């Protein structure tokens, strides 16, 4: 079956530091890959996505590249801000007909001023 | 943007009672809604997929008689936890998918409902 593995937190960084949150997956076929962010007290929001190999998703300074050869979709940001503090979830949608998402456990990111 | 609400945000109930959780898409029509469950420090686990006007499709291991899902309109889906027990205590999250052009694969999530069964 499908599965997503992401680094567990909390991850604590100083403002303006470089961020990487690792995500690897196992899936049949050619899944679509997503990063969701959950700010305190809010629902999950789509941060970025990639639907095929070598695609790069980007949004709000965050990037992730769909690497089929390493089955990875690592999230990166060059300079984090305090406002980036949140929980980040890596997820995939199978290439088949099912719509439901398979999520990783989430990574709590804490940015200190 | 697309907004999804859930009600209630928190509920505490006694063991053996039933609890209904509502999920609403506020500014778009959702032909498909999803219900997830999240345990502490665990990933969200898909429980079921519901399509408006038809029976929900449950994931393996989820008891359909325990977790009743109704999706009677394009903006409302409900999850009823029947005869709740302490092991049903969890964070329940719904999401809704728009059929609008350009929203391929995107689900919009509600803020979640914290259920505590005493």
XYZ file of C-alpha atoms in Angstrom:
231
model
C 0.000 0.000 0.000
C 0.877 3.661 -0.023
C 2.926 5.248 2.733
C 4.678 8.527 3.468
C 7.619 8.956 5.797
C 8.768 12.364 6.949
C 11.241 13.517 9.526
C 9.770 13.884 12.950
C 10.053 17.069 14.904
C 9.992 19.318 16.458
C 12.459 21.090 14.237
C 13.711 24.313 15.805
C 15.539 26.906 13.713
C 16.543 30.506 14.009
C 14.977 33.127 11.788
C 16.606 33.336 8.317
C 18.006 29.811 8.570
C 17.762 27.331 5.696
C 15.026 24.732 6.052
C 14.808 21.180 4.786
C 12.087 18.756 5.812
C 12.639 15.322 4.325
C 9.816 13.286 2.841
C 9.971 9.903 1.125
C 7.121 7.809 -0.146
C 6.062 4.362 -1.247
C 3.301 4.113 -3.795
C 2.076 2.135 -6.740
C 1.942 3.820 -10.079
C 2.607 7.523 -10.416
C 1.250 9.437 -7.446
C 0.749 13.167 -7.055
C 2.659 14.663 -4.139
C 1.674 17.455 -1.780
C 2.860 19.514 1.142
C 0.200 20.813 3.509
C 0.719 23.296 6.342
C -1.336 23.606 9.503
C -1.022 26.836 11.459
C -2.098 26.827 15.119
C -5.854 26.618 15.441
C -6.451 26.339 11.703
C -7.187 23.607 9.195
C -4.690 22.115 6.787
C -3.855 24.308 3.818
C -2.259 23.185 0.601
C 1.240 24.667 0.412
C 2.455 23.198 -2.861
C 2.119 20.175 -5.083
C 3.702 18.259 -7.947
C 1.907 15.846 -10.194
C 4.721 14.183 -12.142
C 8.396 13.327 -11.907
C 10.848 16.260 -11.944
C 8.053 18.778 -11.349
C 8.899 21.472 -8.831
C 6.144 22.872 -6.661
C 6.686 26.280 -5.103
C 4.762 28.736 -2.969
C 5.579 31.414 -0.380
C 9.317 30.773 -0.791
C 8.946 27.022 -0.209
C 9.977 24.517 -2.863
C 9.852 20.766 -3.341
C 10.906 18.672 -6.325
C 9.291 15.353 -7.244
C 12.191 12.892 -7.409
C 11.004 9.568 -8.754
C 14.438 7.952 -8.643
C 14.737 8.534 -4.900
C 10.966 8.531 -4.214
C 11.355 11.808 -2.373
C 9.657 15.192 -2.131
C 11.759 17.196 0.314
C 10.507 20.610 1.381
C 12.997 23.502 1.350
C 13.050 27.194 2.095
C 16.072 29.430 1.874
C 15.266 31.801 4.741
C 12.569 30.977 7.247
C 10.517 33.475 9.230
C 8.824 33.256 12.599
C 5.490 33.187 10.759
C 6.507 29.865 9.152
C 6.109 28.136 12.511
C 3.503 25.429 11.921
C 3.070 21.708 11.347
C 3.952 20.519 7.855
C 2.484 17.367 6.320
C 3.758 15.531 3.285
C 1.042 13.621 1.428
C 0.401 11.651 -1.720
C -2.553 10.785 -3.870
C -2.391 7.514 -5.674
C -2.329 7.528 -9.429
C -5.401 5.336 -9.413
C -8.972 6.492 -9.114
C -9.103 6.914 -5.344
C -9.142 10.504 -4.143
C -8.143 10.079 -0.528
C -4.745 11.324 0.579
C -2.078 9.354 2.414
C -0.293 11.558 4.931
C 3.000 11.508 6.753
C 2.988 12.063 10.518
C 3.688 15.753 10.269
C 6.716 17.815 11.250
C 6.346 20.575 13.817
C 8.521 23.509 12.813
C 9.434 26.166 15.365
C 11.204 29.309 14.219
C 12.817 31.428 16.909
C 13.479 35.147 16.420
C -10.511 30.848 -1.331
C -12.547 27.764 -0.550
C -13.583 27.517 3.102
C -14.632 24.416 4.991
C -16.111 24.594 8.472
C -16.699 21.943 11.101
C -19.069 21.944 14.021
C -18.560 21.476 16.853
C -14.880 22.237 17.302
C -14.808 20.315 20.568
C -17.193 17.816 22.103
C -17.106 15.795 25.292
C -19.601 12.987 25.715
C -20.312 10.022 27.933
C -19.526 6.504 26.853
C -22.434 4.916 24.987
C -23.841 8.113 23.531
C -23.778 9.163 19.877
C -22.099 12.285 18.555
C -22.715 14.055 15.247
C -20.044 16.178 13.569
C -20.920 18.476 10.679
C -18.692 19.465 7.800
C -19.751 22.317 5.529
C -18.256 23.835 2.402
C -19.129 27.505 2.788
C -18.437 29.017 -0.606
C -18.273 26.154 -3.051
C -20.068 22.966 -3.937
C -18.340 19.784 -2.874
C -19.417 16.645 -4.666
C -16.884 14.679 -2.641
C -16.055 14.975 1.040
C -13.507 13.016 3.041
C -13.293 12.152 6.713
C -9.932 11.678 8.401
C -8.935 10.739 11.913
C -5.776 11.964 13.604
C -4.237 10.435 16.696
C -1.637 12.332 18.748
C 1.680 12.475 16.896
C 0.235 10.331 14.129
C -0.598 11.095 10.578
C -4.110 11.726 9.369
C -5.777 8.484 8.406
C -8.500 8.432 5.798
C -11.664 6.899 7.210
C -14.108 7.263 4.351
C -14.959 9.067 1.165
C -18.474 10.333 0.637
C -20.066 11.430 -2.600
C -23.184 13.549 -2.550
C -26.289 11.446 -2.837
C -24.605 8.058 -2.551
C -23.260 5.772 0.142
C -19.859 6.466 1.611
C -16.871 4.292 0.779
C -15.053 3.200 3.913
C -11.385 2.360 4.237
C -10.359 -1.083 5.371
C -10.697 -1.487 9.115
C -13.221 1.341 9.585
C -16.568 0.143 10.924
C -19.340 1.605 8.810
C -21.966 0.907 11.466
C -19.843 2.725 14.017
C -19.059 5.758 11.921
C -22.160 6.768 9.989
C -21.570 9.210 7.171
C -24.249 11.154 5.362
C -23.647 13.516 2.449
C -27.133 14.729 1.674
C -26.260 17.983 -0.062
C -23.410 19.551 -2.018
C -22.379 21.613 0.995
C -22.911 19.334 3.982
C -21.576 16.009 5.180
C -22.075 14.582 8.659
C -20.155 11.983 10.628
C -21.990 10.304 13.485
C -19.976 8.312 15.980
C -22.478 5.822 17.380
C -22.255 4.355 20.866
C -19.003 6.167 21.460
C -16.312 4.650 23.656
C -13.106 6.141 25.065
C -11.045 4.576 22.277
C -13.040 6.718 19.806
C -11.536 9.833 21.355
C -9.590 11.539 18.613
C -9.314 14.518 16.313
C -11.648 14.195 13.339
C -10.957 16.261 10.228
C -13.043 16.600 7.108
C -12.062 17.848 3.696
C -14.055 18.758 0.631
C -13.174 18.636 -3.002
C -14.398 21.160 -5.491
C -15.214 20.199 -9.024
C -14.356 23.667 -10.282
C -11.861 23.941 -13.103
C -8.293 24.365 -11.938
C -8.858 22.594 -8.636
C -7.525 19.283 -9.838
C -6.625 17.014 -6.954
C -7.037 19.744 -4.331
C -8.917 19.117 -1.121
C -9.884 21.909 1.269
C -9.722 20.989 4.935
C -11.861 21.896 7.887
C -10.291 22.938 11.218
C -11.108 19.622 12.888
C -13.262 18.421 15.782
C -11.760 17.189 19.038
C -13.884 14.347 20.441
C -13.357 13.196 24.012
C -15.369 10.230 25.277
C -15.457 9.816 29.031
